[in-house]
Amino acid sequence: MSSPTTVAIPVRNGGPALARTLAAIETQRTDRPVEVLVCDSGSSDGSRELARRYGAQVIEIQPSQFSHGGTRNLLMERSRGEHVVFLTQDSVPADDLWLSRLLDGFGLAPDVGLVFGPYLPWSNASAMVQRELTDWFGSFSPDGSPRIDRLESFERDTPSRTLLGRRGFFTDANGCVARAAWERTPFRDVPYAEDHVIAHDMMRAGFAKVFMPQAAVIHSHDYSAWGWLRRSFDEARSLQAVYGWSEPLHPRTVLLNIWGRVGADWRWARARPDRDDGAVAALALLGGSAVHHTARTAGAVLGARAQRLPQALVRRLSLERRTD
């Protein structure tokens, strides 16, 4: 029998989203045996029992033991797969070929250490979220073919800032790690952006990273304006820590950036065949977009400068309520 592929999921109170994810894993068409491994960090909603009903092995840890990098290393250590696919509890494979398409990425070159796929928005996601995900993941492969990124030997000391964007991006909400590569470059135990960091580490170690555009999951979030500010606060902290990048603070630049993003949402929505051309719908889109991007920009500006803020305020602004 061929070695299994492991699908690994960190879980805490996964609820109905976890059930959808596990059900979609169960329907995958692949010629390899599939091991499902869940690490539960203190669920109180029956997530552990749900995972076991779907045949998953469950590791139980205390909430205080969870960390983004450390917990994924634990899942790697406990897994049996030559390749370990990471999902989040609300990343739902888009079809029954998701897993095989993801694994096909390792056959594109002998040095591939990481393969990942895109997120598709839920159909009821806001225009802002739909446009952002469609544009971002579409930019990796405008022609729909796989994309391979690697660092040549003379580039491996390049500053992380030069990897900001598509070249340094990886996601462990829909990404697969080769065990042989992980044994050389495990996840770092960092507060945020552990997926970006392992991508940089692996490319510096001589491994390639592959984007497979057809290996999609359905994964999007909609928050209130306050929720988006807090999410952007955490995202900006990770970008600052990993890349040294900060959202500009100059008022004119801030306003131009918000205006540009609102305009992008408007053009994207107008181009959709199912658009509502009514004046009320147009005003609702413009107003919602302006609030959304103002909140996100405010969070990004504050998050990039979190080290200058009082810890109590940082904890309040962080969606994960982290001060580190």
GROMACS .gro file of C-alpha atoms in nm:
model
  324
    1MET     CA    1   0.000   0.000   0.000
    2SER     CA    2   0.125   0.350  -0.082
    3SER     CA    3   0.207   0.583   0.206
    4PRO     CA    4  -0.089   0.790   0.327
    5THR     CA    5  -0.151   1.156   0.277
    6THR     CA    6  -0.245   1.335   0.597
    7VAL     CA    7  -0.502   1.615   0.616
    8ALA     CA    8  -0.429   1.807   0.938
    9ILE     CA    9  -0.661   2.060   1.099
   10PRO     CA   10  -0.614   2.272   1.414
   11VAL     CA   11  -0.958   2.301   1.575
   12ARG     CA   12  -1.131   2.492   1.849
   13ASN     CA   13  -1.510   2.503   1.853
   14GLY     CA   14  -1.534   2.430   1.482
   15GLY     CA   15  -1.913   2.400   1.479
   16PRO     CA   16  -2.103   2.352   1.149
   17ALA     CA   17  -1.805   2.480   0.950
   18LEU     CA   18  -1.592   2.190   1.070
   19ALA     CA   19  -1.865   1.943   0.972
   20ARG     CA   20  -1.869   2.084   0.617
   21THR     CA   21  -1.490   2.060   0.596
   22LEU     CA   22  -1.475   1.700   0.721
   23ALA     CA   23  -1.758   1.595   0.490
   24ALA     CA   24  -1.576   1.742   0.190
   25ILE     CA   25  -1.252   1.562   0.285
   26GLU     CA   26  -1.444   1.236   0.303
   27THR     CA   27  -1.558   1.269  -0.060
   28GLN     CA   28  -1.210   1.321  -0.209
   29ARG     CA   29  -1.116   1.104  -0.506
   30THR     CA   30  -0.754   0.998  -0.471
   31ASP     CA   31  -0.554   0.680  -0.519
   32ARG     CA   32  -0.374   0.729  -0.189
   33PRO     CA   33  -0.502   0.642   0.158
   34VAL     CA   34  -0.600   0.954   0.352
   35GLU     CA   35  -0.536   1.008   0.722
   36VAL     CA   36  -0.731   1.288   0.889
   37LEU     CA   37  -0.566   1.433   1.198
   38VAL     CA   38  -0.721   1.700   1.421
   39CYS     CA   39  -0.555   1.890   1.703
   40ASP     CA   40  -0.825   2.023   1.933
   41SER     CA   41  -0.735   2.298   2.178
   42GLY     CA   42  -1.021   2.296   2.425
   43SER     CA   43  -1.342   2.278   2.223
   44SER     CA   44  -1.666   2.285   2.419
   45ASP     CA   45  -1.907   2.236   2.126
   46GLY     CA   46  -1.855   1.869   2.048
   47SER     CA   47  -1.588   1.923   1.782
   48ARG     CA   48  -1.374   1.638   1.912
   49GLU     CA   49  -1.663   1.392   1.895
   50LEU     CA   50  -1.761   1.520   1.550
   51ALA     CA   51  -1.408   1.468   1.419
   52ARG     CA   52  -1.397   1.113   1.553
   53ARG     CA   53  -1.732   1.033   1.387
   54TYR     CA   54  -1.568   1.125   1.056
   55GLY     CA   55  -1.282   0.888   1.131
   56ALA     CA   56  -1.026   1.150   1.233
   57GLN     CA   57  -0.759   1.090   1.491
   58VAL     CA   58  -0.778   1.361   1.757
   59ILE     CA   59  -0.492   1.511   1.956
   60GLU     CA   60  -0.610   1.709   2.259
   61ILE     CA   61  -0.415   2.002   2.400
   62GLN     CA   62  -0.498   2.282   2.641
   63PRO     CA   63  -0.583   2.625   2.492
   64SER     CA   64  -0.268   2.767   2.653
   65GLN     CA   65  -0.059   2.514   2.458
   66PHE     CA   66  -0.182   2.630   2.117
   67SER     CA   67   0.040   2.833   1.888
   68HIS     CA   68   0.015   2.866   1.512
   69GLY     CA   69   0.360   2.727   1.436
   70GLY     CA   70   0.402   2.495   1.733
   71THR     CA   71   0.065   2.323   1.691
   72ARG     CA   72   0.132   2.259   1.324
   73ASN     CA   73   0.469   2.109   1.413
   74LEU     CA   74   0.286   1.881   1.657
   75LEU     CA   75   0.048   1.775   1.379
   76MET     CA   76   0.346   1.703   1.153
   77GLU     CA   77   0.512   1.494   1.425
   78ARG     CA   78   0.198   1.287   1.489
   79SER     CA   79   0.107   1.238   1.123
   80ARG     CA   80   0.206   0.943   0.905
   81GLY     CA   81   0.185   1.112   0.567
   82GLU     CA   82   0.470   1.174   0.327
   83HIS     CA   83   0.274   1.490   0.248
   84VAL     CA   84   0.069   1.676   0.510
   85VAL     CA   85  -0.212   1.901   0.391
   86PHE     CA   86  -0.312   2.180   0.629
   87LEU     CA   87  -0.662   2.324   0.642
   88THR     CA   88  -0.837   2.543   0.892
   89GLN     CA   89  -1.164   2.425   1.041
   90ASP     CA   90  -1.362   2.647   0.802
   91SER     CA   91  -1.169   2.579   0.479
   92VAL     CA   92  -1.401   2.358   0.273
   93PRO     CA   93  -1.254   2.178  -0.030
   94ALA     CA   94  -1.436   2.314  -0.334
   95ASP     CA   95  -1.474   1.976  -0.511
   96ASP     CA   96  -1.379   1.610  -0.487
   97LEU     CA   97  -1.053   1.654  -0.681
   98TRP     CA   98  -0.909   1.921  -0.451
   99LEU     CA   99  -0.669   1.685  -0.276
  100SER     CA  100  -0.538   1.510  -0.588
  101ARG     CA  101  -0.481   1.844  -0.761
  102LEU     CA  102  -0.289   1.976  -0.462
  103LEU     CA  103  -0.069   1.668  -0.453
  104ASP     CA  104  -0.005   1.693  -0.828
  105GLY     CA  105   0.202   2.001  -0.752
  106PHE     CA  106   0.480   1.788  -0.607
  107GLY     CA  107   0.524   1.618  -0.943
  108LEU     CA  108   0.611   1.941  -1.121
  109ALA     CA  109   0.973   1.948  -1.000
  110PRO     CA  110   1.193   1.733  -0.773
  111ASP     CA  111   1.265   2.019  -0.530
  112VAL     CA  112   0.905   2.112  -0.438
  113GLY     CA  113   0.857   2.149  -0.062
  114LEU     CA  114   0.526   2.337  -0.048
  115VAL     CA  115   0.210   2.341  -0.259
  116PHE     CA  116  -0.093   2.559  -0.201
  117GLY     CA  117  -0.421   2.654  -0.365
  118PRO     CA  118  -0.659   2.951  -0.370
  119TYR     CA  119  -0.954   3.051  -0.156
  120LEU     CA  120  -1.293   3.095  -0.319
  121PRO     CA  121  -1.540   3.328  -0.143
  122TRP     CA  122  -1.873   3.205  -0.021
  123SER     CA  123  -2.155   3.313  -0.251
  124ASN     CA  124  -2.301   3.542   0.015
  125ALA     CA  125  -1.970   3.718   0.086
  126SER     CA  126  -1.960   4.094   0.047
  127ALA     CA  127  -1.845   4.244  -0.282
  128MET     CA  128  -1.532   4.369  -0.103
  129VAL     CA  129  -1.434   4.021   0.013
  130GLN     CA  130  -1.521   3.856  -0.319
  131ARG     CA  131  -1.318   4.109  -0.516
  132GLU     CA  132  -1.017   4.089  -0.284
  133LEU     CA  133  -0.993   3.709  -0.295
  134THR     CA  134  -1.064   3.687  -0.669
  135ASP     CA  135  -0.805   3.951  -0.757
  136TRP     CA  136  -0.536   3.826  -0.517
  137PHE     CA  137  -0.539   3.459  -0.608
  138GLY     CA  138  -0.609   3.535  -0.972
  139SER     CA  139  -0.289   3.737  -0.985
  140PHE     CA  140  -0.078   3.427  -0.913
  141SER     CA  141  -0.174   3.263  -1.240
  142PRO     CA  142  -0.363   3.481  -1.490
  143ASP     CA  143  -0.360   3.197  -1.746
  144GLY     CA  144  -0.472   2.929  -1.499
  145SER     CA  145  -0.149   2.728  -1.503
  146PRO     CA  146   0.056   2.624  -1.198
  147ARG     CA  147   0.313   2.872  -1.072
  148ILE     CA  148   0.652   2.769  -0.932
  149ASP     CA  149   0.859   3.000  -0.713
  150ARG     CA  150   1.211   2.932  -0.589
  151LEU     CA  151   1.518   3.127  -0.487
  152GLU     CA  152   1.835   3.079  -0.684
  153SER     CA  153   2.145   3.014  -0.476
  154PHE     CA  154   2.264   3.377  -0.504
  155GLU     CA  155   1.923   3.503  -0.378
  156ARG     CA  156   1.896   3.302  -0.058
  157ASP     CA  157   2.026   3.579   0.167
  158THR     CA  158   1.785   3.832   0.017
  159PRO     CA  159   1.599   4.041   0.280
  160SER     CA  160   1.248   3.921   0.360
  161ARG     CA  161   1.110   4.253   0.240
  162THR     CA  162   1.197   4.153  -0.118
  163LEU     CA  163   0.965   3.853  -0.082
  164LEU     CA  164   0.660   4.063   0.006
  165GLY     CA  165   0.376   3.971  -0.227
  166ARG     CA  166   0.320   3.663  -0.439
  167ARG     CA  167   0.675   3.531  -0.433
  168GLY     CA  168   0.686   3.487  -0.055
  169PHE     CA  169   0.321   3.392  -0.002
  170PHE     CA  170   0.201   3.055   0.126
  171THR     CA  171  -0.109   2.964   0.320
  172ASP     CA  172  -0.165   2.680   0.563
  173ALA     CA  173  -0.540   2.726   0.534
  174ASN     CA  174  -0.504   2.541   0.202
  175GLY     CA  175  -0.147   2.421   0.174
  176CYS     CA  176   0.056   2.102   0.168
  177VAL     CA  177   0.398   2.040   0.321
  178ALA     CA  178   0.641   1.768   0.210
  179ARG     CA  179   0.765   1.582   0.516
  180ALA     CA  180   1.123   1.563   0.383
  181ALA     CA  181   1.131   1.943   0.349
  182TRP     CA  182   0.970   2.000   0.691
  183GLU     CA  183   1.231   1.781   0.858
  184ARG     CA  184   1.492   2.034   0.744
  185THR     CA  185   1.281   2.347   0.795
  186PRO     CA  186   0.996   2.305   1.045
  187PHE     CA  187   0.742   2.573   1.129
  188ARG     CA  188   0.876   2.843   1.356
  189ASP     CA  189   0.691   2.906   1.679
  190VAL     CA  190   0.592   3.262   1.588
  191PRO     CA  191   0.274   3.450   1.690
  192TYR     CA  192   0.165   3.524   1.334
  193ALA     CA  193   0.235   3.444   0.969
  194GLU     CA  194   0.394   3.106   1.038
  195ASP     CA  195   0.297   3.006   0.683
  196HIS     CA  196   0.485   3.295   0.525
  197VAL     CA  197   0.788   3.223   0.744
  198ILE     CA  198   0.809   2.854   0.654
  199ALA     CA  199   0.783   2.946   0.286
  200HIS     CA  200   1.080   3.182   0.318
  201ASP     CA  201   1.278   2.928   0.520
  202MET     CA  202   1.212   2.651   0.270
  203MET     CA  203   1.300   2.861  -0.032
  204ARG     CA  204   1.620   2.974   0.139
  205ALA     CA  205   1.697   2.605   0.202
  206GLY     CA  206   1.664   2.532  -0.171
  207PHE     CA  207   1.303   2.411  -0.194
  208ALA     CA  208   1.045   2.534  -0.444
  209LYS     CA  209   0.690   2.650  -0.374
  210VAL     CA  210   0.400   2.574  -0.611
  211PHE     CA  211   0.060   2.739  -0.656
  212MET     CA  212  -0.208   2.507  -0.800
  213PRO     CA  213  -0.498   2.728  -0.916
  214GLN     CA  214  -0.749   2.441  -0.947
  215ALA     CA  215  -0.694   2.312  -0.590
  216ALA     CA  216  -0.938   2.553  -0.428
  217VAL     CA  217  -1.114   2.570  -0.095
  218ILE     CA  218  -1.415   2.782  -0.008
  219HIS     CA  219  -1.290   3.009   0.265
  220SER     CA  220  -1.393   3.366   0.337
  221HIS     CA  221  -1.496   3.578   0.631
  222ASP     CA  222  -1.721   3.877   0.672
  223TYR     CA  223  -1.688   4.088   0.985
  224SER     CA  224  -1.834   4.408   1.119
  225ALA     CA  225  -1.628   4.724   1.064
  226TRP     CA  226  -1.481   4.677   1.414
  227GLY     CA  227  -1.403   4.315   1.334
  228TRP     CA  228  -1.224   4.412   1.012
  229LEU     CA  229  -1.021   4.673   1.198
  230ARG     CA  230  -0.910   4.408   1.449
  231ARG     CA  231  -0.831   4.148   1.181
  232SER     CA  232  -0.629   4.404   0.986
  233PHE     CA  233  -0.451   4.501   1.305
  234ASP     CA  234  -0.327   4.143   1.347
  235GLU     CA  235  -0.242   4.107   0.977
  236ALA     CA  236  -0.038   4.427   0.983
  237ARG     CA  237   0.154   4.310   1.288
  238SER     CA  238   0.253   3.996   1.101
  239LEU     CA  239   0.357   4.189   0.789
  240GLN     CA  240   0.565   4.420   1.005
  241ALA     CA  241   0.730   4.132   1.191
  242VAL     CA  242   0.803   3.922   0.882
  243TYR     CA  243   0.866   4.180   0.613
  244GLY     CA  244   0.929   4.506   0.798
  245TRP     CA  245   0.641   4.658   0.601
  246SER     CA  246   0.410   4.926   0.742
  247GLU     CA  247   0.088   5.075   0.607
  248PRO     CA  248   0.164   5.438   0.512
  249LEU     CA  249   0.052   5.698   0.764
  250HIS     CA  250   0.057   6.018   0.554
  251PRO     CA  251  -0.307   6.144   0.533
  252ARG     CA  252  -0.302   6.199   0.157
  253THR     CA  253  -0.163   5.852   0.092
  254VAL     CA  254  -0.416   5.697   0.329
  255LEU     CA  255  -0.706   5.869   0.153
  256LEU     CA  256  -0.580   5.780  -0.193
  257ASN     CA  257  -0.539   5.415  -0.092
  258ILE     CA  258  -0.894   5.397   0.045
  259TRP     CA  259  -1.032   5.572  -0.264
  260GLY     CA  260  -0.845   5.333  -0.493
  261ARG     CA  261  -0.979   5.025  -0.311
  262VAL     CA  262  -1.336   5.158  -0.316
  263GLY     CA  263  -1.299   5.222  -0.688
  264ALA     CA  264  -1.171   4.869  -0.745
  265ASP     CA  265  -1.474   4.727  -0.563
  266TRP     CA  266  -1.708   4.943  -0.772
  267ARG     CA  267  -1.552   4.839  -1.103
  268TRP     CA  268  -1.552   4.473  -1.001
  269ALA     CA  269  -1.918   4.481  -0.896
  270ARG     CA  270  -2.023   4.669  -1.212
  271ALA     CA  271  -1.856   4.406  -1.429
  272ARG     CA  272  -2.056   4.119  -1.277
  273PRO     CA  273  -2.343   3.993  -1.493
  274ASP     CA  274  -2.571   3.958  -1.189
  275ARG     CA  275  -2.520   4.315  -1.069
  276ASP     CA  276  -2.806   4.527  -0.940
  277ASP     CA  277  -2.802   4.859  -1.128
  278GLY     CA  278  -3.042   5.032  -0.891
  279ALA     CA  279  -2.939   5.355  -0.719
  280VAL     CA  280  -2.999   5.212  -0.373
  281ALA     CA  281  -2.776   4.911  -0.445
  282ALA     CA  282  -2.505   5.137  -0.584
  283LEU     CA  283  -2.510   5.362  -0.279
  284ALA     CA  284  -2.507   5.060  -0.048
  285LEU     CA  285  -2.202   4.920  -0.228
  286LEU     CA  286  -2.012   5.248  -0.218
  287GLY     CA  287  -2.099   5.311   0.146
  288GLY     CA  288  -2.017   4.959   0.254
  289SER     CA  289  -1.692   4.961   0.062
  290ALA     CA  290  -1.584   5.294   0.210
  291VAL     CA  291  -1.655   5.176   0.566
  292HIS     CA  292  -1.483   4.843   0.502
  293HIS     CA  293  -1.162   4.990   0.363
  294THR     CA  294  -1.150   5.271   0.618
  295ALA     CA  295  -1.170   5.014   0.898
  296ARG     CA  296  -0.910   4.790   0.735
  297THR     CA  297  -0.673   5.080   0.676
  298ALA     CA  298  -0.710   5.204   1.032
  299GLY     CA  299  -0.634   4.856   1.162
  300ALA     CA  300  -0.332   4.824   0.935
  301VAL     CA  301  -0.191   5.161   1.039
  302LEU     CA  302  -0.230   5.077   1.407
  303GLY     CA  303  -0.109   4.718   1.374
  304ALA     CA  304   0.213   4.816   1.201
  305ARG     CA  305   0.286   5.042   1.498
  306ALA     CA  306   0.162   4.808   1.772
  307GLN     CA  307   0.495   4.817   1.955
  308ARG     CA  308   0.434   5.183   2.035
  309LEU     CA  309   0.090   5.119   2.187
  310PRO     CA  310   0.002   5.022   2.547
  311GLN     CA  311  -0.037   4.645   2.590
  312ALA     CA  312  -0.393   4.683   2.715
  313LEU     CA  313  -0.486   4.863   2.392
  314VAL     CA  314  -0.302   4.605   2.179
  315ARG     CA  315  -0.498   4.325   2.346
  316ARG     CA  316  -0.823   4.512   2.283
  317LEU     CA  317  -0.742   4.573   1.916
  318SER     CA  318  -0.617   4.221   1.842
  319LEU     CA  319  -0.882   3.985   1.705
  320GLU     CA  320  -0.693   3.701   1.875
  321ARG     CA  321  -0.643   3.917   2.186
  322ARG     CA  322  -0.267   3.870   2.170
  323THR     CA  323  -0.012   4.110   2.309
  324ASP     CA  324   0.301   3.931   2.179
   0.00000   0.00000   0.00000
